[in-house]
PDB file of C-alpha atoms in Angstrom:
ATOM      1  CA  MET M 883      61.992 286.936  32.461  1.00 60.00           C
ATOM      2  CA  THR M 884      61.426 290.357  34.085  1.00 78.00           C
ATOM      3  CA  LEU M 885      62.145 293.370  31.876  1.00 90.00           C
ATOM      4  CA  ASP M 886      63.492 296.791  32.830  1.00 94.00           C
ATOM      5  CA  PRO M 887      60.879 299.565  32.290  1.00 95.00           C
ATOM      6  CA  SER M 888      63.592 302.234  32.115  1.00 95.00           C
ATOM      7  CA  ALA M 889      65.041 300.507  29.033  1.00 96.00           C
ATOM      8  CA  GLY M 890      61.551 299.738  27.784  1.00 97.00           C
ATOM      9  CA  ALA M 891      60.500 298.707  24.294  1.00 98.00           C
ATOM     10  CA  GLY M 892      61.990 299.780  20.983  1.00 98.00           C
ATOM     11  CA  LEU M 893      59.820 299.612  17.865  1.00 98.00           C
ATOM     12  CA  LEU M 894      61.567 299.203  14.522  1.00 97.00           C
ATOM     13  CA  LEU M 895      60.195 301.487  11.783  1.00 96.00           C
ATOM     14  CA  TYR M 896      61.228 299.453   8.772  1.00 95.00           C
ATOM     15  CA  PRO M 897      59.871 300.540   5.336  1.00 93.00           C
ATOM     16  CA  GLY M 898      56.192 299.564   5.180  1.00 93.00           C
ATOM     17  CA  ALA M 899      55.707 299.099   8.926  1.00 95.00           C
ATOM     18  CA  GLN M 900      52.096 299.761   9.903  1.00 96.00           C
ATOM     19  CA  ALA M 901      51.899 303.152  11.617  1.00 95.00           C
ATOM     20  CA  ALA M 902      48.672 302.305  13.477  1.00 96.00           C
ATOM     21  CA  ALA M 903      50.349 299.365  15.201  1.00 96.00           C
ATOM     22  CA  VAL M 904      53.443 301.409  16.057  1.00 97.00           C
ATOM     23  CA  HIS M 905      51.450 304.205  17.668  1.00 97.00           C
ATOM     24  CA  GLY M 906      48.845 301.895  19.221  1.00 97.00           C
ATOM     25  CA  LEU M 907      51.468 299.741  20.894  1.00 97.00           C
ATOM     26  CA  SER M 908      53.348 302.853  22.014  1.00 97.00           C
ATOM     27  CA  ASP M 909      50.161 304.165  23.650  1.00 97.00           C
ATOM     28  CA  LEU M 910      49.345 300.819  25.297  1.00 97.00           C
ATOM     29  CA  LEU M 911      52.794 300.545  26.854  1.00 97.00           C
ATOM     30  CA  SER M 912      52.793 304.168  27.969  1.00 97.00           C
ATOM     31  CA  VAL M 913      49.414 303.764  29.682  1.00 97.00           C
ATOM     32  CA  ALA M 914      50.653 300.601  31.395  1.00 97.00           C
ATOM     33  CA  GLY M 915      53.571 302.564  32.813  1.00 97.00           C
ATOM     34  CA  ARG M 916      51.230 305.257  34.075  1.00 97.00           C
ATOM     35  CA  LEU M 917      48.994 302.640  35.733  1.00 97.00           C
ATOM     36  CA  ALA M 918      52.106 301.183  37.357  1.00 96.00           C
ATOM     37  CA  GLY M 919      53.114 304.617  38.631  1.00 96.00           C
ATOM     38  CA  THR M 920      56.360 304.718  36.679  1.00 95.00           C
ATOM     39  CA  VAL M 921      57.686 305.440  33.197  1.00 94.00           C
ATOM     40  CA  LEU M 922      57.748 302.604  30.702  1.00 97.00           C
ATOM     41  CA  ARG M 923      60.086 303.918  28.047  1.00 97.00           C
ATOM     42  CA  VAL M 924      59.074 303.605  24.400  1.00 97.00           C
ATOM     43  CA  SER M 925      61.533 304.319  21.603  1.00 97.00           C
ATOM     44  CA  HIS M 926      61.253 304.182  17.813  1.00 97.00           C
ATOM     45  CA  TRP M 927      64.229 303.080  15.703  1.00 97.00           C
ATOM     46  CA  GLN M 928      64.764 303.656  12.005  1.00 96.00           C
ATOM     47  CA  PRO M 929      67.413 302.503   9.489  1.00 94.00           C
ATOM     48  CA  ALA M 930      69.884 305.248   8.561  1.00 93.00           C
ATOM     49  CA  GLY M 931      72.549 304.035   6.187  1.00 90.00           C
ATOM     50  CA  ASP M 932      74.401 301.119   7.740  1.00 90.00           C
ATOM     51  CA  ARG M 933      72.966 301.531  11.242  1.00 92.00           C
ATOM     52  CA  LEU M 934      69.736 302.087  13.152  1.00 95.00           C
ATOM     53  CA  VAL M 935      69.085 305.314  15.018  1.00 95.00           C
ATOM     54  CA  PRO M 936      66.407 306.381  17.516  1.00 95.00           C
ATOM     55  CA  VAL M 937      63.911 308.846  16.040  1.00 96.00           C
ATOM     56  CA  PHE M 938      61.664 308.980  19.130  1.00 96.00           C
ATOM     57  CA  ASP M 939      62.397 308.331  22.801  1.00 96.00           C
ATOM     58  CA  SER M 940      59.778 308.914  25.472  1.00 95.00           C
ATOM     59  CA  ALA M 941      62.415 308.952  28.218  1.00 91.00           C
ATOM     60  CA  GLY M 942      65.490 310.257  26.412  1.00 86.00           C
ATOM     61  CA  ASN M 943      67.845 308.195  28.551  1.00 86.00           C
ATOM     62  CA  GLY M 944      69.839 306.757  25.648  1.00 83.00           C
ATOM     63  CA  LEU M 945      69.538 303.144  26.854  1.00 91.00           C
ATOM     64  CA  MET M 946      69.237 300.269  24.431  1.00 94.00           C
ATOM     65  CA  PRO M 947      65.722 298.794  24.652  1.00 97.00           C
ATOM     66  CA  ALA M 948      65.007 295.687  26.708  1.00 96.00           C
ATOM     67  CA  VAL M 949      62.538 294.610  24.029  1.00 97.00           C
ATOM     68  CA  VAL M 950      62.574 295.150  20.264  1.00 98.00           C
ATOM     69  CA  VAL M 951      59.283 294.860  18.369  1.00 98.00           C
ATOM     70  CA  LEU M 952      59.016 294.369  14.603  1.00 98.00           C
ATOM     71  CA  PRO M 953      55.532 295.690  13.745  1.00 97.00           C
ATOM     72  CA  PRO M 954      53.161 294.303  11.109  1.00 96.00           C
ATOM     73  CA  SER M 955      53.000 295.384   7.492  1.00 93.00           C
ATOM     74  CA  LEU M 956      49.865 295.758   5.384  1.00 86.00           C
ATOM     75  CA  GLY M 957      51.769 295.057   2.174  1.00 86.00           C
ATOM     76  CA  GLU M 958      54.053 292.305   1.009  1.00 88.00           C
ATOM     77  CA  PRO M 959      56.258 290.644   3.646  1.00 91.00           C
ATOM     78  CA  PRO M 960      59.243 292.937   4.256  1.00 91.00           C
ATOM     79  CA  GLY M 961      62.778 292.104   3.254  1.00 90.00           C
ATOM     80  CA  SER M 962      65.651 292.689   5.621  1.00 92.00           C
ATOM     81  CA  THR M 963      68.778 294.780   5.103  1.00 94.00           C
ATOM     82  CA  PRO M 964      72.308 294.294   6.450  1.00 95.00           C
ATOM     83  CA  ALA M 965      71.725 297.172   8.879  1.00 95.00           C
ATOM     84  CA  ILE M 966      68.544 295.615  10.303  1.00 96.00           C
ATOM     85  CA  THR M 967      70.005 292.096  10.424  1.00 96.00           C
ATOM     86  CA  GLY M 968      73.166 293.276  12.148  1.00 96.00           C
ATOM     87  CA  TRP M 969      71.237 295.325  14.687  1.00 96.00           C
ATOM     88  CA  LEU M 970      68.927 292.411  15.528  1.00 97.00           C
ATOM     89  CA  HIS M 971      71.908 290.109  16.042  1.00 96.00           C
ATOM     90  CA  ASP M 972      73.557 292.707  18.284  1.00 96.00           C
ATOM     91  CA  ARG M 973      70.401 293.133  20.312  1.00 96.00           C
ATOM     92  CA  GLN M 974      69.922 289.386  20.763  1.00 95.00           C
ATOM     93  CA  ALA M 975      73.559 289.001  21.847  1.00 94.00           C
ATOM     94  CA  ALA M 976      72.957 291.721  24.453  1.00 94.00           C
ATOM     95  CA  GLY M 977      69.991 289.812  25.914  1.00 94.00           C
ATOM     96  CA  THR M 978      67.212 291.852  24.292  1.00 96.00           C
ATOM     97  CA  VAL M 979      63.860 290.117  23.841  1.00 96.00           C
ATOM     98  CA  LEU M 980      62.970 290.170  20.127  1.00 98.00           C
ATOM     99  CA  CYS M 981      59.306 290.284  19.093  1.00 98.00           C
ATOM    100  CA  SER M 982      57.420 290.356  15.814  1.00 98.00           C
ATOM    101  CA  VAL M 983      53.841 290.942  14.777  1.00 97.00           C
ATOM    102  CA  CYS M 984      52.392 289.499  11.574  1.00 96.00           C
ATOM    103  CA  ALA M 985      54.826 290.029   8.657  1.00 96.00           C
ATOM    104  CA  GLY M 986      57.490 291.321  11.042  1.00 97.00           C
ATOM    105  CA  ALA M 987      58.462 287.669  11.530  1.00 97.00           C
ATOM    106  CA  PHE M 988      60.088 287.727   8.085  1.00 97.00           C
ATOM    107  CA  LEU M 989      62.756 290.110   9.378  1.00 97.00           C
ATOM    108  CA  LEU M 990      63.603 287.745  12.220  1.00 98.00           C
ATOM    109  CA  ALA M 991      63.668 284.799   9.817  1.00 97.00           C
ATOM    110  CA  ASP M 992      65.795 286.675   7.261  1.00 97.00           C
ATOM    111  CA  ALA M 993      68.303 287.321  10.042  1.00 96.00           C
ATOM    112  CA  GLY M 994      68.445 283.583  10.796  1.00 97.00           C
ATOM    113  CA  LEU M 995      67.071 284.112  14.290  1.00 97.00           C
ATOM    114  CA  LEU M 996      64.100 281.755  13.899  1.00 97.00           C
ATOM    115  CA  ALA M 997      65.998 278.755  12.542  1.00 96.00           C
ATOM    116  CA  GLY M 998      64.900 275.628  14.371  1.00 96.00           C
ATOM    117  CA  ARG M 999      62.441 277.592  16.498  1.00 95.00           C
ATOM    118  CA  PRO M1000      58.632 277.738  16.600  1.00 95.00           C
ATOM    119  CA  ALA M1001      57.118 280.942  15.215  1.00 97.00           C
ATOM    120  CA  THR M1002      53.844 282.333  13.972  1.00 96.00           C
ATOM    121  CA  THR M1003      52.813 284.985  11.479  1.00 96.00           C
ATOM    122  CA  HIS M1004      49.557 286.031   9.822  1.00 94.00           C
ATOM    123  CA  TRP M1005      47.809 282.897   8.574  1.00 91.00           C
ATOM    124  CA  SER M1006      47.859 284.195   4.983  1.00 91.00           C
ATOM    125  CA  TYR M1007      51.668 284.561   5.136  1.00 94.00           C
ATOM    126  CA  ALA M1008      52.379 281.214   6.809  1.00 93.00           C
ATOM    127  CA  GLU M1009      53.012 279.215   3.657  1.00 92.00           C
ATOM    128  CA  THR M1010      55.324 281.907   2.263  1.00 94.00           C
ATOM    129  CA  LEU M1011      57.323 282.060   5.488  1.00 96.00           C
ATOM    130  CA  ALA M1012      57.638 278.267   5.606  1.00 95.00           C
ATOM    131  CA  SER M1013      58.751 278.033   1.971  1.00 94.00           C
ATOM    132  CA  ARG M1014      61.307 280.851   2.287  1.00 95.00           C
ATOM    133  CA  HIS M1015      62.661 279.554   5.587  1.00 97.00           C
ATOM    134  CA  PRO M1016      62.095 275.781   5.848  1.00 96.00           C
ATOM    135  CA  GLY M1017      64.059 275.651   9.083  1.00 96.00           C
ATOM    136  CA  VAL M1018      61.394 277.698  10.900  1.00 97.00           C
ATOM    137  CA  LYS M1019      58.702 275.686  12.696  1.00 96.00           C
ATOM    138  CA  VAL M1020      55.765 277.773  11.477  1.00 96.00           C
ATOM    139  CA  ASP M1021      52.527 277.306  13.453  1.00 94.00           C
ATOM    140  CA  ALA M1022      49.882 279.668  12.112  1.00 90.00           C
ATOM    141  CA  ASP M1023      47.147 278.207  14.331  1.00 87.00           C
ATOM    142  CA  ARG M1024      48.597 280.082  17.302  1.00 90.00           C
ATOM    143  CA  LEU M1025      48.224 283.821  17.762  1.00 91.00           C
ATOM    144  CA  ILE M1026      51.210 284.147  20.113  1.00 94.00           C
ATOM    145  CA  ILE M1027      54.279 281.942  20.466  1.00 95.00           C
ATOM    146  CA  ASP M1028      56.350 282.952  23.483  1.00 93.00           C
ATOM    147  CA  ASP M1029      59.716 281.220  23.119  1.00 93.00           C
ATOM    148  CA  GLY M1030      61.450 283.111  25.905  1.00 91.00           C
ATOM    149  CA  ASP M1031      63.825 285.527  24.217  1.00 94.00           C
ATOM    150  CA  ILE M1032      61.775 285.583  21.002  1.00 97.00           C
ATOM    151  CA  ILE M1033      58.009 286.221  20.876  1.00 97.00           C
ATOM    152  CA  THR M1034      56.074 286.085  17.606  1.00 97.00           C
ATOM    153  CA  ALA M1035      52.479 287.221  17.139  1.00 96.00           C
ATOM    154  CA  GLY M1036      50.178 286.317  14.266  1.00 93.00           C
ATOM    155  CA  GLY M1037      47.530 288.663  12.880  1.00 87.00           C
ATOM    156  CA  VAL M1038      47.777 292.357  12.094  1.00 89.00           C
ATOM    157  CA  MET M1039      45.939 293.313  15.299  1.00 92.00           C
ATOM    158  CA  ALA M1040      47.865 290.832  17.431  1.00 94.00           C
ATOM    159  CA  TRP M1041      49.978 293.762  18.626  1.00 96.00           C
ATOM    160  CA  THR M1042      47.332 294.160  21.350  1.00 96.00           C
ATOM    161  CA  ASP M1043      47.969 290.624  22.602  1.00 94.00           C
ATOM    162  CA  LEU M1044      51.730 291.081  22.345  1.00 96.00           C
ATOM    163  CA  GLY M1045      51.487 294.404  24.163  1.00 97.00           C
ATOM    164  CA  LEU M1046      49.705 292.802  27.109  1.00 95.00           C
ATOM    165  CA  ILE M1047      52.271 290.003  27.266  1.00 95.00           C
ATOM    166  CA  LEU M1048      55.045 292.614  27.375  1.00 97.00           C
ATOM    167  CA  VAL M1049      53.227 294.536  30.108  1.00 96.00           C
ATOM    168  CA  GLU M1050      53.145 291.300  32.123  1.00 92.00           C
ATOM    169  CA  ARG M1051      56.892 290.891  31.555  1.00 94.00           C
ATOM    170  CA  PHE M1052      57.530 294.450  32.765  1.00 96.00           C
ATOM    171  CA  PHE M1053      55.078 294.667  35.679  1.00 95.00           C
ATOM    172  CA  GLY M1054      53.423 291.292  36.349  1.00 91.00           C
ATOM    173  CA  PRO M1055      49.969 289.766  35.742  1.00 87.00           C
ATOM    174  CA  ALA M1056      47.943 292.125  37.944  1.00 89.00           C
ATOM    175  CA  LEU M1057      49.088 295.211  36.045  1.00 93.00           C
ATOM    176  CA  MET M1058      48.568 293.374  32.744  1.00 93.00           C
ATOM    177  CA  MET M1059      44.931 292.736  33.719  1.00 90.00           C
ATOM    178  CA  ALA M1060      44.511 296.385  34.757  1.00 93.00           C
ATOM    179  CA  THR M1061      45.837 297.488  31.358  1.00 95.00           C
ATOM    180  CA  ALA M1062      43.511 295.059  29.562  1.00 93.00           C
ATOM    181  CA  ARG M1063      40.547 296.464  31.487  1.00 93.00           C
ATOM    182  CA  PHE M1064      41.574 300.034  30.680  1.00 96.00           C
ATOM    183  CA  PHE M1065      41.651 299.308  26.945  1.00 96.00           C
ATOM    184  CA  LEU M1066      38.660 296.896  27.036  1.00 93.00           C
ATOM    185  CA  LEU M1067      40.865 294.126  25.671  1.00 92.00           C
ATOM    186  CA  ASP M1068      40.559 290.400  26.248  1.00 85.00           C
ATOM    187  CA  PRO M1069      43.623 289.014  28.030  1.00 81.00           C
ATOM    188  CA  PRO M1070      45.935 286.930  25.824  1.00 80.00           C
ATOM    189  CA  GLY M1071      44.523 283.499  25.014  1.00 74.00           C
ATOM    190  CA  ARG M1072      42.949 283.797  21.571  1.00 76.00           C
ATOM    191  CA  GLU M1073      44.091 281.508  18.783  1.00 77.00           C
ATOM    192  CA  GLN M1074      44.647 282.509  15.178  1.00 78.00           C
ATOM    193  CA  ARG M1075      42.895 279.413  13.880  1.00 81.00           C
ATOM    194  CA  PHE M1076      39.599 280.939  15.092  1.00 82.00           C
ATOM    195  CA  TYR M1077      39.935 283.435  12.239  1.00 78.00           C
ATOM    196  CA  ALA M1078      41.905 281.624   9.515  1.00 78.00           C
ATOM    197  CA  ARG M1079      40.235 280.748   6.230  1.00 80.00           C
ATOM    198  CA  PHE M1080      41.051 277.744   4.077  1.00 86.00           C
ATOM    199  CA  GLN M1081      42.793 278.919   0.926  1.00 83.00           C
ATOM    200  CA  PRO M1082      43.205 275.991  -1.496  1.00 88.00           C
ATOM    201  CA  LYS M1083      46.417 276.073  -3.520  1.00 86.00           C
ATOM    202  CA  THR M1084      45.533 276.294  -7.197  1.00 87.00           C
ATOM    203  CA  ASP M1085      48.707 277.779  -8.669  1.00 85.00           C
ATOM    204  CA  HIS M1086      50.715 274.556  -8.459  1.00 91.00           C
ATOM    205  CA  GLY M1087      50.717 273.910 -12.199  1.00 91.00           C
ATOM    206  CA  ASP M1088      49.398 270.318 -12.035  1.00 94.00           C
ATOM    207  CA  SER M1089      46.395 270.369 -14.381  1.00 94.00           C
ATOM    208  CA  ALA M1090      45.237 266.870 -13.408  1.00 94.00           C
ATOM    209  CA  ILE M1091      45.046 267.787  -9.718  1.00 95.00           C
ATOM    210  CA  LEU M1092      43.454 271.156 -10.502  1.00 93.00           C
ATOM    211  CA  LYS M1093      40.724 269.289 -12.392  1.00 94.00           C
ATOM    212  CA  VAL M1094      39.954 267.282  -9.245  1.00 95.00           C
ATOM    213  CA  GLN M1095      39.918 270.443  -7.117  1.00 93.00           C
ATOM    214  CA  GLN M1096      37.437 272.025  -9.499  1.00 93.00           C
ATOM    215  CA  ARG M1097      35.271 268.896  -9.372  1.00 92.00           C
ATOM    216  CA  LEU M1098      35.271 268.959  -5.571  1.00 93.00           C
ATOM    217  CA  ALA M1099      34.310 272.640  -5.520  1.00 90.00           C
ATOM    218  CA  ALA M1100      31.464 272.048  -7.971  1.00 88.00           C
ATOM    219  CA  ALA M1101      30.179 268.950  -6.154  1.00 90.00           C
ATOM    220  CA  GLY M1102      29.816 270.756  -2.832  1.00 89.00           C
ATOM    221  CA  PRO M1103      31.046 269.856   0.651  1.00 89.00           C
ATOM    222  CA  ALA M1104      28.609 266.965   1.190  1.00 87.00           C
ATOM    223  CA  ALA M1105      29.842 265.048  -1.863  1.00 86.00           C
ATOM    224  CA  ASP M1106      31.707 261.837  -1.061  1.00 83.00           C
ATOM    225  CA  LEU M1107      33.851 261.174  -4.097  1.00 88.00           C
ATOM    226  CA  GLY M1108      36.445 258.938  -2.510  1.00 91.00           C
ATOM    227  CA  VAL M1109      40.053 258.501  -3.571  1.00 94.00           C
ATOM    228  CA  ALA M1110      39.246 256.072  -6.388  1.00 94.00           C
ATOM    229  CA  ALA M1111      36.784 258.500  -7.982  1.00 93.00           C
ATOM    230  CA  MET M1112      39.207 261.408  -7.617  1.00 95.00           C
ATOM    231  CA  ALA M1113      42.038 259.404  -9.164  1.00 95.00           C
ATOM    232  CA  ALA M1114      39.769 258.474 -12.070  1.00 94.00           C
ATOM    233  CA  GLU M1115      38.818 262.119 -12.522  1.00 93.00           C
ATOM    234  CA  ALA M1116      42.528 262.980 -12.687  1.00 95.00           C
ATOM    235  CA  GLY M1117      43.244 260.093 -15.051  1.00 95.00           C
ATOM    236  CA  LEU M1118      45.907 258.743 -12.690  1.00 95.00           C
ATOM    237  CA  GLU M1119      46.666 255.520 -10.859  1.00 95.00           C
ATOM    238  CA  GLU M1120      45.706 255.873  -7.189  1.00 94.00           C
ATOM    239  CA  ARG M1121      49.220 255.856  -5.726  1.00 95.00           C
ATOM    240  CA  THR M1122      50.379 258.391  -8.292  1.00 96.00           C
ATOM    241  CA  PHE M1123      47.300 260.521  -7.638  1.00 95.00           C
ATOM    242  CA  LEU M1124      47.872 260.517  -3.858  1.00 96.00           C
ATOM    243  CA  ARG M1125      51.507 261.532  -4.276  1.00 95.00           C
ATOM    244  CA  ARG M1126      50.760 264.313  -6.766  1.00 95.00           C
ATOM    245  CA  PHE M1127      47.739 265.601  -4.847  1.00 95.00           C
ATOM    246  CA  ARG M1128      49.746 266.043  -1.662  1.00 94.00           C
ATOM    247  CA  LYS M1129      52.651 267.605  -3.529  1.00 93.00           C
ATOM    248  CA  ALA M1130      50.316 270.086  -5.273  1.00 93.00           C
ATOM    249  CA  THR M1131      48.030 271.038  -2.371  1.00 93.00           C
ATOM    250  CA  GLY M1132      50.078 270.230   0.717  1.00 89.00           C
ATOM    251  CA  LEU M1133      47.252 267.995   1.969  1.00 92.00           C
ATOM    252  CA  ARG M1134      46.018 264.449   1.571  1.00 94.00           C
ATOM    253  CA  PRO M1135      42.677 264.206  -0.296  1.00 95.00           C
ATOM    254  CA  THR M1136      40.799 263.354   2.917  1.00 93.00           C
ATOM    255  CA  GLU M1137      42.331 266.364   4.701  1.00 93.00           C
ATOM    256  CA  TYR M1138      41.500 268.601   1.747  1.00 94.00           C
ATOM    257  CA  CYS M1139      37.847 267.489   1.736  1.00 94.00           C
ATOM    258  CA  GLN M1140      37.715 267.974   5.491  1.00 94.00           C
ATOM    259  CA  GLN M1141      38.922 271.564   5.092  1.00 92.00           C
ATOM    260  CA  LEU M1142      36.271 272.217   2.432  1.00 94.00           C
ATOM    261  CA  ARG M1143      33.557 270.876   4.743  1.00 94.00           C
ATOM    262  CA  LEU M1144      34.728 272.885   7.731  1.00 94.00           C
ATOM    263  CA  ALA M1145      34.903 276.047   5.621  1.00 92.00           C
ATOM    264  CA  ALA M1146      31.306 275.482   4.513  1.00 93.00           C
ATOM    265  CA  ALA M1147      30.249 274.834   8.111  1.00 94.00           C
ATOM    266  CA  ARG M1148      31.908 278.062   9.276  1.00 91.00           C
ATOM    267  CA  GLU M1149      30.018 280.029   6.632  1.00 91.00           C
ATOM    268  CA  ARG M1150      26.686 278.535   7.690  1.00 93.00           C
ATOM    269  CA  LEU M1151      27.383 279.146  11.359  1.00 93.00           C
ATOM    270  CA  GLU M1152      28.191 282.783  10.555  1.00 90.00           C
ATOM    271  CA  THR M1153      25.288 283.532   8.205  1.00 91.00           C
ATOM    272  CA  THR M1154      22.351 281.276   9.215  1.00 93.00           C
ATOM    273  CA  ARG M1155      20.452 280.212  12.317  1.00 93.00           C
ATOM    274  CA  ASP M1156      20.302 276.594  11.128  1.00 95.00           C
ATOM    275  CA  ALA M1157      20.631 273.997  13.861  1.00 96.00           C
ATOM    276  CA  ILE M1158      24.168 272.729  14.312  1.00 95.00           C
ATOM    277  CA  ASP M1159      23.089 269.120  13.673  1.00 95.00           C
ATOM    278  CA  SER M1160      21.477 270.257  10.417  1.00 95.00           C
ATOM    279  CA  ILE M1161      24.661 272.053   9.370  1.00 95.00           C
ATOM    280  CA  ALA M1162      26.641 268.888  10.089  1.00 95.00           C
ATOM    281  CA  PHE M1163      24.429 266.907   7.708  1.00 94.00           C
ATOM    282  CA  THR M1164      24.509 269.672   5.089  1.00 94.00           C
ATOM    283  CA  VAL M1165      28.297 269.656   4.900  1.00 94.00           C
ATOM    284  CA  GLY M1166      28.570 265.874   4.759  1.00 93.00           C
ATOM    285  CA  TYR M1167      28.801 264.551   8.333  1.00 94.00           C
ATOM    286  CA  GLN M1168      26.258 261.889   9.263  1.00 92.00           C
ATOM    287  CA  ASP M1169      27.277 261.908  12.921  1.00 94.00           C
ATOM    288  CA  PRO M1170      26.731 265.371  14.477  1.00 93.00           C
ATOM    289  CA  GLY M1171      28.735 264.370  17.533  1.00 94.00           C
ATOM    290  CA  ALA M1172      31.751 263.509  15.411  1.00 94.00           C
ATOM    291  CA  PHE M1173      31.328 266.804  13.546  1.00 95.00           C
ATOM    292  CA  ARG M1174      31.346 268.771  16.797  1.00 95.00           C
ATOM    293  CA  LYS M1175      34.508 267.029  18.010  1.00 94.00           C
ATOM    294  CA  LEU M1176      36.271 267.569  14.683  1.00 94.00           C
ATOM    295  CA  PHE M1177      35.204 271.231  14.534  1.00 93.00           C
ATOM    296  CA  LEU M1178      36.551 271.854  18.038  1.00 92.00           C
ATOM    297  CA  LYS M1179      39.808 270.065  17.234  1.00 90.00           C
ATOM    298  CA  ARG M1180      40.462 271.924  13.983  1.00 89.00           C
ATOM    299  CA  VAL M1181      38.985 275.365  14.693  1.00 89.00           C
ATOM    300  CA  GLY M1182      39.664 275.597  18.425  1.00 86.00           C
ATOM    301  CA  LEU M1183      36.068 276.516  19.302  1.00 89.00           C
ATOM    302  CA  SER M1184      32.911 274.440  19.517  1.00 93.00           C
ATOM    303  CA  PRO M1185      30.351 275.159  16.747  1.00 95.00           C
ATOM    304  CA  GLY M1186      28.158 276.943  19.280  1.00 93.00           C
ATOM    305  CA  ASP M1187      30.975 279.116  20.604  1.00 91.00           C
ATOM    306  CA  TYR M1188      32.057 279.881  17.042  1.00 90.00           C
ATOM    307  CA  ARG M1189      28.540 281.066  16.162  1.00 92.00           C
ATOM    308  CA  ARG M1190      28.349 283.229  19.288  1.00 90.00           C
ATOM    309  CA  ARG M1191      31.663 284.868  18.412  1.00 84.00           C
ATOM    310  CA  PHE M1192      31.280 285.275  14.651  1.00 85.00           C
ATOM    311  CA  GLY M1193      27.586 284.891  13.818  1.00 85.00           C
ATOM    312  CA  SER M1194      26.068 287.821  11.936  1.00 78.00           C
ATOM    313  CA  LEU M1195      22.414 287.126  12.784  1.00 72.00           C
TER     314      LEU M1195
END
């Protein structure tokens, strides 16, 4: 889908939108236009009563944007308003490509525009987005989900990846690569799961399951308690324990223990120079080869590549 540079990109300045992302993306798109030898229009739109109005327009041509971007927020996920929802529906009906970064996805979801569609947001917001909008196919492992007329980006800084994708839509892959080189950016292709951290749910209100979670944390990642031992710790029959554990944590006990082990392995890869085989044993895997395959499958990088990217030593 080729986009019209003269219509360009409109950024929505909703309350709480991150200014750094707004101005950074505006600069990236403007530089891309300059490298292409043309003007790539950038406009900023702001709610004013029951409508949205342009408060900045680099071209001043009065066109509606070909792309609308909902920037990230550093605070709580934003809530929509009738003015924003109506404007987004109007823009989609007119063929505008709608994009979000991080918490901006909540505005698209509140407008009902993500129902039945795949979408991503910041990994720490993923559970909230999924619970508020169960019809959205949330995939927080991915940094960018390009679904044609809707593009969602994950982390706060994913506006750089989104910006390059939009440059490719406006001018093609060669100009996108030239823009990436100018800004010293990696071309799109990262995954959000490289960066995500396991955050166990502990506010579920099930004291029996919380007791097991605390036991697992105290025992360490290499402990092999097994379902029977965990059920006994909870004081529950095994089938009841399995049902309540998944309801409380969102994971089966084996998946939960796997996440604890991978989190411990990540920490050791980041902060030590221990051999990878040794780390595998330390976190409870007797077969280093199986550990490497599992790490790659779940994290998206091999243990060695993960250490090279995130290691602090």
